[in-house]
Amino acid sequence: MHIHPSTFWAILAALTLYTLVLLGLSYRAKRRSGESGYFDAGKKLSPTTVFLMVTALWTSSTIAMEIDTGFADGWSAVWLGASTALLSILVSWLAPRFLRLGYTTNSELLGRAYGPLVRRLTGVVIGATFPIFAMSNALFAGYFLHALLGWPLWFSLVATTFLLLATVQFAGLESLAAIQGVNLVFILLALGLLVVLVHGLPAHPLTVGHHPSPVANATILVWLGTNLLNVFSAQAEFQAVVAAKNARRAQLAVLASSLFVGLVVFAATWVGRQARIDLGAVPGGGLSAVSHLVLTQASPLEAVLIAVGIWGLALTWCGPLLFSGAVSLGRDAISASVRWTKMALVGEAGLMISLALWRPDALAWWSVFGLTVRNAGVVGPTLALLLWGDRVPRWSVVGAIGAGIAAGVGLNAATGFSAVHFLWGINPMWISQTVSLVVLAFGRWWSSPHRSESALWLAIALGLLMAEASGNVLPVSLRGITLLATSGLFFALTHLVLEHAKKASNSKPSWQLLDDNVASE
């Protein structure tokens, strides 16, 4: 089914005009500040700009997911968006700590604490995984434009990515600050039009009285657990927050943004759920159903505005992620210059297109695989830095990154990189993060002067926790997140036991301290 030629040309003209407006805004940002604010916008973003950037980021992240999941699972899909809103709230809570540490990226922060090798390793990990996270919305836009305009998927991806490069290349974070508000307006307009479009349509005969099965509790726990881990590596959001000229007001802006994103989650879930009622089960899920409704039910003007909004949806999500990954890869892993960051941005874009075209039907697997690698390489070391500073030996941090990634990739390879079959029924993402946390905790314990006093307690704790995680009492669906929770508890216990041993040593009676001094002489 194809649209009328006049609608085709109207959509093409609207996308062209929209592109020119974004390019103009981005170029004006460059003329205003040059390249001095390429990485941090000169740390002068207003609270309103921070609100718009963070809201645009998470709105574009949740809309496509909620439409698709709401189409399949009904209102229980709200939990997915709620976990994202919770992530953003926790980021606002953690942001002041990162500000005090002089944060610009996770890789730069870890490099200052643990050396250039760790900076380069984490820079490469972030640079390699952020294009994976970006591809979901690029593919959504590609499929939508393919359905409306008949463009080949590869052409839609290349066109979207080229615009991303053109806008971000001008002034980096300044460019994103200049265009994200405009993108957000058209995204919300498109969402509103979709709400109106699906409302009031007659229900499909097969869906009358049908209620989708709710998402399993284990799946909801996975969503919550994944986004709790993402808090410590939400680099694209942190970059916007720490670039504000007033940290306190930026923190409040992020909290307000989280509440607003909650409203977007409900609206997008309703669109997906209502599309299922209107059309019944269709191939391709919720995103395909929405594209079909636009083709068959929308007026020419509605189709034009929705197309612009979905184009903006791709730009709003992909832009910050590719820029953030390019800063880590170009500046932190290669050379601290704008030139190398711009070159890395081109590489990030090429990687996103290549991976998306390689397995376009495996978005869920790509997302989990990217989280497996990114979390093993970044989340554990960042947690260690926040808890212990530079008291973790560098060999332990490098070992945790290498062992965690090797475990995740190796376990995926063992099942042929399957999206549904895992060894022992546990997703490799949980195992790789567990390995990373345990190696870091061991390194902290080994470097402590109080390790002999704490060895027995930690050995008992680790044994009990791992026995609990690997037992057969829990259903298979809960073993992975339980394994991660127990490793997190062991990570925290290592800190508590070492701190207790330190206090106990400092509180020895004076006669015992004297004996220790004599023995040491």
Short mmCIF file of C-alpha atoms in Angstrom, two decimals:
data_model
loop_
_atom_site.label_atom_id
_atom_site.label_comp_id
_atom_site.label_asym_id
_atom_site.label_seq_id
_atom_site.Cartn_x
_atom_site.Cartn_y
_atom_site.Cartn_z
CA MET A 1 0.00 0.00 0.00
CA HIS A 2 1.45 3.37 -1.03
CA ILE A 3 0.53 6.94 -0.24
CA HIS A 4 -0.69 9.50 -2.75
CA PRO A 5 2.11 11.17 -4.77
CA SER A 6 1.19 14.62 -3.40
CA THR A 7 1.58 13.31 0.18
CA PHE A 8 4.90 11.74 -0.78
CA TRP A 9 6.27 15.07 -2.01
CA ALA A 10 4.80 16.94 0.96
CA ILE A 11 6.60 14.60 3.38
CA LEU A 12 9.84 14.90 1.43
CA ALA A 13 9.59 18.71 1.41
CA ALA A 14 8.81 18.80 5.14
CA LEU A 15 11.78 16.58 6.00
CA THR A 16 14.06 18.71 3.83
CA LEU A 17 12.86 21.96 5.41
CA TYR A 18 13.15 20.46 8.89
CA THR A 19 16.69 19.32 8.13
CA LEU A 20 17.69 22.78 6.94
CA VAL A 21 16.29 24.35 10.12
CA LEU A 22 18.31 21.97 12.31
CA LEU A 23 21.46 22.59 10.29
CA GLY A 24 20.93 26.34 10.63
CA LEU A 25 20.49 26.10 14.41
CA SER A 26 23.58 23.95 14.73
CA TYR A 27 25.69 26.27 12.57
CA ARG A 28 24.53 29.28 14.58
CA ALA A 29 25.69 27.49 17.76
CA LYS A 30 29.13 27.04 16.19
CA ARG A 31 29.38 30.71 15.17
CA ARG A 32 28.37 31.76 18.66
CA SER A 33 30.92 29.69 20.59
CA GLY A 34 33.30 28.11 18.06
CA GLU A 35 34.77 24.84 19.30
CA SER A 36 35.42 26.03 22.85
CA GLY A 37 32.24 24.39 24.08
CA TYR A 38 32.39 21.32 21.89
CA PHE A 39 32.69 18.86 24.80
CA ASP A 40 30.84 20.66 27.62
CA ALA A 41 28.99 23.64 26.05
CA GLY A 42 31.23 25.92 28.10
CA LYS A 43 29.38 24.73 31.25
CA LYS A 44 26.76 27.40 30.68
CA LEU A 45 23.56 25.48 29.90
CA SER A 46 20.45 26.90 31.53
CA PRO A 47 18.08 24.72 33.60
CA THR A 48 15.50 25.02 30.80
CA THR A 49 18.00 23.72 28.24
CA VAL A 50 18.97 20.83 30.54
CA PHE A 51 15.27 20.00 30.99
CA LEU A 52 14.70 19.99 27.23
CA MET A 53 17.81 17.90 26.49
CA VAL A 54 17.12 15.26 29.14
CA THR A 55 13.40 15.12 28.35
CA ALA A 56 14.11 14.79 24.63
CA LEU A 57 16.65 12.03 25.30
CA TRP A 58 14.38 9.81 27.40
CA THR A 59 11.19 10.66 25.50
CA SER A 60 12.79 9.48 22.29
CA SER A 61 14.08 6.39 24.10
CA THR A 62 10.74 5.33 25.56
CA ILE A 63 8.18 6.13 22.86
CA ALA A 64 9.17 3.41 20.39
CA MET A 65 9.73 0.83 23.15
CA GLU A 66 6.42 1.59 24.87
CA ILE A 67 4.40 1.48 21.65
CA ASP A 68 5.91 -1.90 20.75
CA THR A 69 5.69 -3.38 24.26
CA GLY A 70 2.24 -1.90 24.92
CA PHE A 71 1.02 -3.50 21.69
CA ALA A 72 2.24 -6.90 22.89
CA ASP A 73 1.64 -6.75 26.65
CA GLY A 74 -0.89 -4.01 27.38
CA TRP A 75 -0.66 -1.71 30.37
CA SER A 76 2.01 -3.77 32.14
CA ALA A 77 4.47 -2.31 29.61
CA VAL A 78 4.35 0.87 31.72
CA TRP A 79 6.90 -0.80 34.02
CA LEU A 80 9.51 -0.52 31.27
CA GLY A 81 9.10 3.24 31.02
CA ALA A 82 8.82 3.58 34.80
CA SER A 83 12.24 1.96 35.17
CA THR A 84 13.63 4.55 32.73
CA ALA A 85 12.09 7.42 34.71
CA LEU A 86 13.58 5.92 37.89
CA LEU A 87 16.98 5.83 36.16
CA SER A 88 16.73 9.54 35.40
CA ILE A 89 15.74 10.37 38.99
CA LEU A 90 18.75 8.45 40.32
CA VAL A 91 21.01 10.24 37.83
CA SER A 92 19.89 13.57 39.30
CA TRP A 93 20.76 12.24 42.77
CA LEU A 94 24.20 11.05 41.65
CA ALA A 95 25.06 14.08 39.49
CA PRO A 96 26.42 16.29 42.34
CA ARG A 97 28.93 13.57 43.25
CA PHE A 98 30.12 13.38 39.65
CA LEU A 99 30.33 17.17 39.49
CA ARG A 100 32.65 17.22 42.51
CA LEU A 101 34.85 14.67 40.74
CA GLY A 102 35.13 16.89 37.64
CA TYR A 103 33.13 14.54 35.41
CA THR A 104 33.11 14.86 31.63
CA THR A 105 32.84 11.17 30.63
CA ASN A 106 33.03 7.85 32.47
CA SER A 107 36.19 6.91 30.56
CA GLU A 108 37.97 10.18 31.41
CA LEU A 109 36.96 9.93 35.07
CA LEU A 110 38.17 6.33 35.35
CA GLY A 111 41.38 7.22 33.53
CA ARG A 112 42.25 9.90 36.07
CA ALA A 113 41.82 7.40 38.89
CA TYR A 114 43.29 4.23 37.36
CA GLY A 115 45.60 5.36 34.58
CA PRO A 116 45.69 5.77 30.79
CA LEU A 117 45.21 2.07 30.02
CA VAL A 118 41.86 2.04 31.83
CA ARG A 119 40.88 5.31 30.13
CA ARG A 120 41.57 3.83 26.69
CA LEU A 121 39.89 0.50 27.46
CA THR A 122 36.70 2.09 28.76
CA GLY A 123 36.77 4.65 25.94
CA VAL A 124 36.81 1.85 23.37
CA VAL A 125 34.05 -0.05 25.22
CA ILE A 126 31.77 3.01 25.31
CA GLY A 127 32.60 3.91 21.72
CA ALA A 128 31.79 0.39 20.52
CA THR A 129 28.51 -0.04 22.43
CA PHE A 130 26.77 3.34 22.14
CA PRO A 131 26.09 2.85 18.40
CA ILE A 132 24.34 -0.40 19.37
CA PHE A 133 22.00 1.47 21.69
CA ALA A 134 21.43 4.18 19.08
CA MET A 135 20.34 1.86 16.29
CA SER A 136 16.83 1.13 17.62
CA ASN A 137 15.39 4.55 16.79
CA ALA A 138 17.39 4.77 13.56
CA LEU A 139 15.77 1.52 12.45
CA PHE A 140 12.33 2.73 13.56
CA ALA A 141 12.72 5.81 11.39
CA GLY A 142 14.10 3.66 8.58
CA TYR A 143 11.15 1.26 8.62
CA PHE A 144 8.65 4.10 8.89
CA LEU A 145 10.12 6.05 5.98
CA HIS A 146 10.33 2.81 4.00
CA ALA A 147 6.61 2.23 4.59
CA LEU A 148 5.59 5.80 3.77
CA LEU A 149 8.04 6.78 1.06
CA GLY A 150 9.23 3.43 -0.28
CA TRP A 151 12.88 4.24 0.51
CA PRO A 152 15.16 1.22 0.90
CA LEU A 153 16.10 0.60 4.54
CA TRP A 154 19.80 1.24 3.92
CA PHE A 155 19.02 4.60 2.29
CA SER A 156 16.82 5.70 5.21
CA LEU A 157 19.56 4.77 7.68
CA VAL A 158 22.26 6.57 5.69
CA ALA A 159 20.11 9.70 5.27
CA THR A 160 19.27 9.84 8.98
CA THR A 161 22.88 9.25 9.99
CA PHE A 162 24.22 11.85 7.56
CA LEU A 163 21.98 14.48 9.10
CA LEU A 164 23.15 13.45 12.57
CA LEU A 165 26.78 13.91 11.53
CA ALA A 166 26.10 17.25 9.87
CA THR A 167 24.32 18.74 12.91
CA VAL A 168 26.56 17.41 15.70
CA GLN A 169 29.85 18.00 13.86
CA PHE A 170 29.37 21.77 13.94
CA ALA A 171 29.54 22.41 17.69
CA GLY A 172 29.20 19.12 19.59
CA LEU A 173 27.22 19.47 22.81
CA GLU A 174 26.38 23.06 21.86
CA SER A 175 24.73 21.73 18.69
CA LEU A 176 22.68 19.23 20.65
CA ALA A 177 21.59 21.95 23.06
CA ALA A 178 20.44 24.06 20.10
CA ILE A 179 18.36 21.39 18.32
CA GLN A 180 16.97 19.03 20.98
CA GLY A 181 14.19 21.39 22.00
CA VAL A 182 12.94 21.66 18.42
CA ASN A 183 13.08 17.89 18.03
CA LEU A 184 11.14 17.43 21.27
CA VAL A 185 8.30 19.70 20.08
CA PHE A 186 7.77 17.68 16.89
CA ILE A 187 8.10 14.35 18.72
CA LEU A 188 5.36 15.33 21.18
CA LEU A 189 3.21 16.65 18.34
CA ALA A 190 3.57 13.31 16.52
CA LEU A 191 2.71 11.38 19.70
CA GLY A 192 -0.36 13.55 20.23
CA LEU A 193 -1.50 12.94 16.65
CA LEU A 194 -1.05 9.19 17.13
CA VAL A 195 -3.18 9.33 20.28
CA VAL A 196 -5.94 11.07 18.31
CA LEU A 197 -5.51 8.69 15.37
CA VAL A 198 -5.97 5.46 17.32
CA HIS A 199 -8.74 6.84 19.54
CA GLY A 200 -12.24 6.02 18.42
CA LEU A 201 -11.36 3.54 15.68
CA PRO A 202 -13.58 0.44 15.70
CA ALA A 203 -12.09 -2.52 17.51
CA HIS A 204 -10.94 -5.53 15.52
CA PRO A 205 -13.45 -8.39 15.91
CA LEU A 206 -10.84 -10.76 17.30
CA THR A 207 -9.78 -8.31 20.03
CA VAL A 208 -13.23 -7.63 21.53
CA GLY A 209 -13.03 -8.72 25.16
CA HIS A 210 -9.40 -9.75 24.73
CA HIS A 211 -6.89 -8.68 27.38
CA PRO A 212 -3.17 -9.25 26.75
CA SER A 213 -1.22 -11.30 29.25
CA PRO A 214 0.70 -9.04 31.65
CA VAL A 215 4.48 -8.98 31.62
CA ALA A 216 5.98 -11.58 33.94
CA ASN A 217 7.36 -10.35 37.25
CA ALA A 218 10.77 -11.71 36.30
CA THR A 219 10.80 -9.52 33.19
CA ILE A 220 9.87 -6.44 35.21
CA LEU A 221 12.73 -7.19 37.61
CA VAL A 222 15.10 -7.44 34.64
CA TRP A 223 13.94 -4.02 33.41
CA LEU A 224 14.45 -2.50 36.85
CA GLY A 225 17.80 -4.22 37.39
CA THR A 226 19.10 -3.18 33.98
CA ASN A 227 18.22 0.47 34.47
CA LEU A 228 19.62 0.52 38.01
CA LEU A 229 22.95 -0.52 36.49
CA ASN A 230 22.55 2.06 33.74
CA VAL A 231 22.48 4.82 36.36
CA PHE A 232 26.24 4.62 36.74
CA SER A 233 26.94 4.73 33.01
CA ALA A 234 24.22 7.07 31.69
CA GLN A 235 26.95 9.15 30.12
CA ALA A 236 24.81 11.03 27.59
CA GLU A 237 22.53 12.37 30.35
CA PHE A 238 25.38 13.13 32.75
CA GLN A 239 27.11 15.18 30.05
CA ALA A 240 24.08 17.46 29.77
CA VAL A 241 23.67 17.81 33.54
CA VAL A 242 27.32 18.61 34.35
CA ALA A 243 27.40 21.19 31.53
CA ALA A 244 24.88 23.37 33.38
CA LYS A 245 25.94 26.69 34.88
CA ASN A 246 23.91 26.00 38.04
CA ALA A 247 24.19 22.45 39.34
CA ARG A 248 21.31 22.66 41.83
CA ARG A 249 18.84 23.99 39.27
CA ALA A 250 19.99 21.40 36.73
CA GLN A 251 19.27 18.69 39.30
CA LEU A 252 15.73 20.02 39.75
CA ALA A 253 15.34 20.19 35.96
CA VAL A 254 16.18 16.48 35.70
CA LEU A 255 13.63 15.62 38.40
CA ALA A 256 10.96 17.59 36.54
CA SER A 257 11.97 15.87 33.32
CA SER A 258 11.54 12.45 34.94
CA LEU A 259 7.95 13.28 35.89
CA PHE A 260 7.22 14.53 32.38
CA VAL A 261 8.69 11.36 30.85
CA GLY A 262 6.27 9.39 33.03
CA LEU A 263 3.36 11.08 31.24
CA VAL A 264 4.92 10.28 27.87
CA VAL A 265 5.25 6.63 28.91
CA PHE A 266 1.52 6.38 29.65
CA ALA A 267 0.58 8.04 26.34
CA ALA A 268 2.89 5.83 24.25
CA THR A 269 1.74 2.66 26.03
CA TRP A 270 -1.87 3.62 25.37
CA VAL A 271 -1.11 4.11 21.66
CA GLY A 272 0.42 0.63 21.44
CA ARG A 273 -2.40 -0.98 23.40
CA GLN A 274 -5.08 0.79 21.36
CA ALA A 275 -3.38 -0.13 18.08
CA ARG A 276 -3.64 -3.79 19.13
CA ILE A 277 -7.35 -3.35 19.82
CA ASP A 278 -7.87 -1.63 16.46
CA LEU A 279 -5.85 -4.02 14.28
CA GLY A 280 -5.41 -7.25 16.22
CA ALA A 281 -2.16 -9.18 15.92
CA VAL A 282 -0.14 -8.07 12.88
CA PRO A 283 3.34 -9.06 11.67
CA GLY A 284 6.08 -6.74 12.86
CA GLY A 285 4.49 -5.81 16.20
CA GLY A 286 3.44 -2.40 17.43
CA LEU A 287 5.74 -0.26 15.28
CA SER A 288 4.52 -1.94 12.11
CA ALA A 289 0.91 -1.55 13.28
CA VAL A 290 1.35 2.18 13.88
CA SER A 291 2.94 2.60 10.44
CA HIS A 292 -0.06 0.80 8.93
CA LEU A 293 -2.50 3.06 10.75
CA VAL A 294 -0.72 6.17 9.51
CA LEU A 295 -0.83 4.84 5.96
CA THR A 296 -4.52 3.97 6.06
CA GLN A 297 -6.13 6.39 8.53
CA ALA A 298 -4.10 9.61 8.70
CA SER A 299 -4.87 12.69 6.62
CA PRO A 300 -2.04 14.03 4.41
CA LEU A 301 -1.21 16.76 6.96
CA GLU A 302 -1.19 14.28 9.84
CA ALA A 303 1.06 11.93 7.86
CA VAL A 304 3.51 14.78 7.19
CA LEU A 305 3.69 15.87 10.84
CA ILE A 306 3.99 12.31 12.15
CA ALA A 307 6.79 11.59 9.64
CA VAL A 308 8.70 14.68 10.82
CA GLY A 309 8.19 13.63 14.45
CA ILE A 310 9.50 10.12 13.87
CA TRP A 311 12.46 11.54 11.93
CA GLY A 312 13.10 13.73 14.97
CA LEU A 313 12.69 10.68 17.19
CA ALA A 314 15.72 9.09 15.54
CA LEU A 315 17.80 12.28 15.65
CA THR A 316 17.00 13.00 19.30
CA TRP A 317 18.09 9.57 20.54
CA CYS A 318 20.93 8.79 18.15
CA GLY A 319 22.58 12.21 18.28
CA PRO A 320 23.50 12.32 21.99
CA LEU A 321 24.51 8.65 22.03
CA LEU A 322 26.79 8.85 19.00
CA PHE A 323 28.31 12.12 20.23
CA SER A 324 28.89 10.70 23.72
CA GLY A 325 30.45 7.54 22.31
CA ALA A 326 32.65 9.60 19.98
CA VAL A 327 33.98 11.71 22.87
CA SER A 328 35.01 8.57 24.75
CA LEU A 329 36.49 6.91 21.66
CA GLY A 330 38.11 9.93 20.01
CA ARG A 331 39.16 12.15 22.91
CA ASP A 332 39.69 9.62 25.71
CA ALA A 333 40.93 6.54 23.83
CA ILE A 334 42.90 8.18 21.00
CA SER A 335 43.76 11.86 21.40
CA ALA A 336 42.32 14.77 23.38
CA SER A 337 41.28 16.89 20.42
CA VAL A 338 38.09 17.97 18.70
CA ARG A 339 39.47 16.70 15.38
CA TRP A 340 39.80 13.13 16.60
CA THR A 341 36.37 13.28 18.19
CA LYS A 342 34.82 14.34 14.87
CA MET A 343 36.62 11.48 13.13
CA ALA A 344 35.40 9.07 15.80
CA LEU A 345 31.86 10.36 15.27
CA VAL A 346 32.04 9.30 11.62
CA GLY A 347 33.28 5.88 12.73
CA GLU A 348 30.43 5.60 15.27
CA ALA A 349 27.89 6.40 12.57
CA GLY A 350 29.37 3.84 10.18
CA LEU A 351 29.35 1.18 12.91
CA MET A 352 25.69 1.88 13.71
CA ILE A 353 24.65 1.49 10.08
CA SER A 354 26.70 -1.68 9.59
CA LEU A 355 25.36 -3.42 12.70
CA ALA A 356 21.77 -2.36 12.00
CA LEU A 357 21.88 -3.75 8.46
CA TRP A 358 23.66 -6.92 9.59
CA ARG A 359 20.92 -8.07 12.01
CA PRO A 360 18.01 -5.61 11.72
CA ASP A 361 15.54 -8.13 13.13
CA ALA A 362 17.50 -8.71 16.35
CA LEU A 363 17.10 -5.39 18.15
CA ALA A 364 16.38 -7.02 21.51
CA TRP A 365 19.51 -9.15 21.25
CA TRP A 366 21.63 -6.19 20.18
CA SER A 367 20.43 -4.16 23.15
CA VAL A 368 21.20 -6.90 25.67
CA PHE A 369 24.57 -7.68 24.05
CA GLY A 370 25.53 -4.00 24.16
CA LEU A 371 24.54 -3.82 27.84
CA THR A 372 26.56 -6.96 28.55
CA VAL A 373 29.76 -5.45 27.18
CA ARG A 374 29.20 -1.86 28.36
CA ASN A 375 28.17 -2.75 31.92
CA ALA A 376 31.03 -5.21 32.42
CA GLY A 377 33.54 -2.63 31.19
CA VAL A 378 32.16 0.54 32.77
CA VAL A 379 29.60 0.02 35.56
CA GLY A 380 31.82 -2.04 37.89
CA PRO A 381 34.86 0.26 37.72
CA THR A 382 32.63 3.33 38.18
CA LEU A 383 31.05 1.79 41.29
CA ALA A 384 34.50 0.98 42.62
CA LEU A 385 35.63 4.56 42.05
CA LEU A 386 32.60 6.02 43.84
CA LEU A 387 33.03 3.66 46.81
CA TRP A 388 36.81 3.31 47.14
CA GLY A 389 38.40 6.05 45.03
CA ASP A 390 41.82 5.11 43.71
CA ARG A 391 42.43 2.49 46.44
CA VAL A 392 41.54 -0.30 44.01
CA PRO A 393 44.73 -1.55 42.31
CA ARG A 394 44.93 -0.86 38.59
CA TRP A 395 45.54 -4.52 37.75
CA SER A 396 42.21 -5.33 39.40
CA VAL A 397 40.32 -2.75 37.33
CA VAL A 398 41.91 -3.94 34.08
CA GLY A 399 41.24 -7.55 35.09
CA ALA A 400 37.60 -6.80 35.91
CA ILE A 401 37.05 -5.15 32.53
CA GLY A 402 38.75 -7.98 30.63
CA ALA A 403 37.22 -10.85 32.62
CA GLY A 404 33.71 -9.38 32.58
CA ILE A 405 33.68 -8.74 28.84
CA ALA A 406 35.29 -12.11 28.10
CA ALA A 407 32.64 -13.88 30.19
CA GLY A 408 29.79 -12.04 28.46
CA VAL A 409 31.06 -12.49 24.90
CA GLY A 410 32.18 -16.08 25.57
CA LEU A 411 28.81 -17.16 26.98
CA ASN A 412 27.02 -15.54 24.04
CA ALA A 413 29.33 -17.31 21.61
CA ALA A 414 28.72 -20.64 23.36
CA THR A 415 25.05 -20.50 22.28
CA GLY A 416 25.74 -19.11 18.81
CA PHE A 417 24.83 -15.57 19.93
CA SER A 418 21.23 -16.69 20.42
CA ALA A 419 18.70 -14.11 21.59
CA VAL A 420 16.66 -16.64 23.60
CA HIS A 421 18.88 -19.57 24.62
CA PHE A 422 21.49 -19.13 27.38
CA LEU A 423 23.76 -21.48 29.28
CA TRP A 424 22.15 -22.49 32.62
CA GLY A 425 19.19 -20.32 31.64
CA ILE A 426 21.02 -17.16 32.82
CA ASN A 427 21.48 -14.19 30.50
CA PRO A 428 25.22 -13.53 30.02
CA MET A 429 24.64 -9.89 30.99
CA TRP A 430 24.14 -10.88 34.63
CA ILE A 431 27.13 -13.22 34.71
CA SER A 432 29.52 -10.73 33.10
CA GLN A 433 28.56 -8.01 35.58
CA THR A 434 28.92 -10.46 38.47
CA VAL A 435 32.43 -11.42 37.33
CA SER A 436 33.41 -7.75 37.08
CA LEU A 437 32.15 -6.92 40.59
CA VAL A 438 33.77 -9.95 42.22
CA VAL A 439 37.17 -9.25 40.60
CA LEU A 440 37.03 -5.62 41.76
CA ALA A 441 36.04 -6.63 45.30
CA PHE A 442 38.92 -9.15 45.39
CA GLY A 443 41.36 -6.48 44.21
CA ARG A 444 40.21 -4.06 46.90
CA TRP A 445 40.52 -6.75 49.56
CA TRP A 446 43.95 -7.84 48.35
CA SER A 447 45.32 -4.28 48.44
CA SER A 448 44.04 -3.64 51.97
CA PRO A 449 46.47 -3.86 54.91
CA HIS A 450 43.61 -5.47 56.85
CA ARG A 451 42.99 -8.39 54.51
CA SER A 452 44.14 -11.03 56.99
CA GLU A 453 41.58 -9.92 59.58
CA SER A 454 38.75 -9.95 57.04
CA ALA A 455 39.60 -13.02 54.95
CA LEU A 456 37.50 -15.53 56.88
CA TRP A 457 34.40 -13.35 57.05
CA LEU A 458 34.51 -12.54 53.35
CA ALA A 459 35.10 -16.17 52.37
CA ILE A 460 32.05 -17.24 54.38
CA ALA A 461 29.96 -14.39 52.96
CA LEU A 462 30.95 -15.16 49.37
CA GLY A 463 30.23 -18.86 49.83
CA LEU A 464 26.78 -18.25 51.31
CA LEU A 465 25.83 -15.66 48.71
CA MET A 466 26.94 -17.73 45.74
CA ALA A 467 25.21 -20.83 47.13
CA GLU A 468 22.00 -18.81 47.38
CA ALA A 469 22.35 -17.53 43.82
CA SER A 470 23.13 -20.90 42.26
CA GLY A 471 20.56 -22.91 44.20
CA ASN A 472 17.62 -24.63 42.56
CA VAL A 473 15.03 -23.01 44.83
CA LEU A 474 14.48 -20.03 42.53
CA PRO A 475 12.91 -20.30 39.08
CA VAL A 476 15.33 -20.05 36.16
CA SER A 477 13.98 -16.62 35.19
CA LEU A 478 15.13 -15.14 38.52
CA ARG A 479 18.56 -16.74 38.81
CA GLY A 480 20.37 -14.13 36.74
CA ILE A 481 19.21 -11.06 38.59
CA THR A 482 19.63 -12.92 41.90
CA LEU A 483 23.21 -13.72 40.94
CA LEU A 484 23.84 -10.04 40.25
CA ALA A 485 22.16 -9.00 43.50
CA THR A 486 24.34 -11.38 45.50
CA SER A 487 27.51 -10.13 43.83
CA GLY A 488 26.40 -6.59 44.61
CA LEU A 489 25.90 -7.57 48.25
CA PHE A 490 29.36 -9.13 48.31
CA PHE A 491 30.76 -5.93 46.82
CA ALA A 492 29.12 -3.93 49.63
CA LEU A 493 30.15 -6.48 52.28
CA THR A 494 33.77 -6.19 51.18
CA HIS A 495 33.61 -2.48 51.91
CA LEU A 496 31.88 -2.94 55.27
CA VAL A 497 34.18 -5.72 56.48
CA LEU A 498 37.34 -3.83 55.51
CA GLU A 499 36.07 -0.67 57.18
CA HIS A 500 35.24 -2.67 60.32
CA ALA A 501 38.70 -4.28 60.32
CA LYS A 502 40.28 -0.83 59.93
CA LYS A 503 38.32 0.59 62.88
CA ALA A 504 39.09 -2.45 64.99
CA SER A 505 42.80 -2.08 64.26
CA ASN A 506 42.74 1.62 65.15
CA SER A 507 40.95 0.92 68.43
CA LYS A 508 43.46 -1.61 69.80
CA PRO A 509 44.53 -1.07 73.45
CA SER A 510 47.71 0.95 73.85
CA TRP A 511 49.64 -2.05 75.14
CA GLN A 512 48.76 -4.06 72.01
CA LEU A 513 49.76 -1.20 69.71
CA LEU A 514 53.08 -1.02 71.59
CA ASP A 515 53.61 -4.77 71.11
CA ASP A 516 52.87 -4.36 67.39
CA ASN A 517 55.44 -1.56 67.12
CA VAL A 518 58.07 -3.62 68.93
CA ALA A 519 57.36 -6.60 66.71
CA SER A 520 57.69 -4.48 63.60
CA GLU A 521 61.07 -3.16 64.79
#
